[in-house]
C-alpha angles and dihedrals in degrees: 000000000000120000115253116238113248109262119254108276096028134265087296089064105117092200094049089047091050092050087050095052093043089050087054091042091059091051090053097050086050090053089046091049092053096043088059093047094107094047101033091104085063104028131040119202096258088047089051088053088058092046084055096051091052092043087055100035106037122213108007136181116243094247094050092051089045089052096044089050089041095229128122117273091246090055092045088047090055090049090048089048091054095043084051092047089051090049091247100116142009148186133254137175111257105247095213090052117025093197095064126072121216127211122221140162122259122230087262087050092052089048089051098053095041087051100048085042091051091051095044091052093048095055093041090053086051090059099042090049086066089061119092114247096255088051090051091049089049091047093051092051091047099045093045088052096042088049092048088051093054090041096246119150118234113255120246131280110245091254099044107120090215110071092220135352114260121235107252097235096022093266135061110276090240096050097050094046094050092049091050095046 
């Protein structure tokens, strides 16, 4: 694969890096959309984000789910109602506090997340395989730093027993710190 020319302004140019990240973002959104193609009649991209949060966090209160997705609780409730109607999520009473209701994935919801995630992983792997080994190493370093700067945990390794590492406090540290400041 041919080497790319260095962007005008050098590798340190915030605008050049921003353009490159936005281009990669468009590619990743397209990969995400294609990975949802088989379930798009039942699940929209925002609903899939909600399923992914429930998948990674487990049983969750509505307010915490809305906060994590940065939507109003009423919006989260409408999304949850649609997922429940589709058989992908359900509500249960919190055994620790019977006044609270927890949201969780059903088995079908879990299978949906796993299937879509596997398709997404396969397509991303196909793209990554086209890169030279040194480009892959540079991409790992750059994307790890980018994810950490944005407060996003890294995805799981294929053999990890946990699907995704949870946020220690339920939210990325940088987001919590910025919100509490």
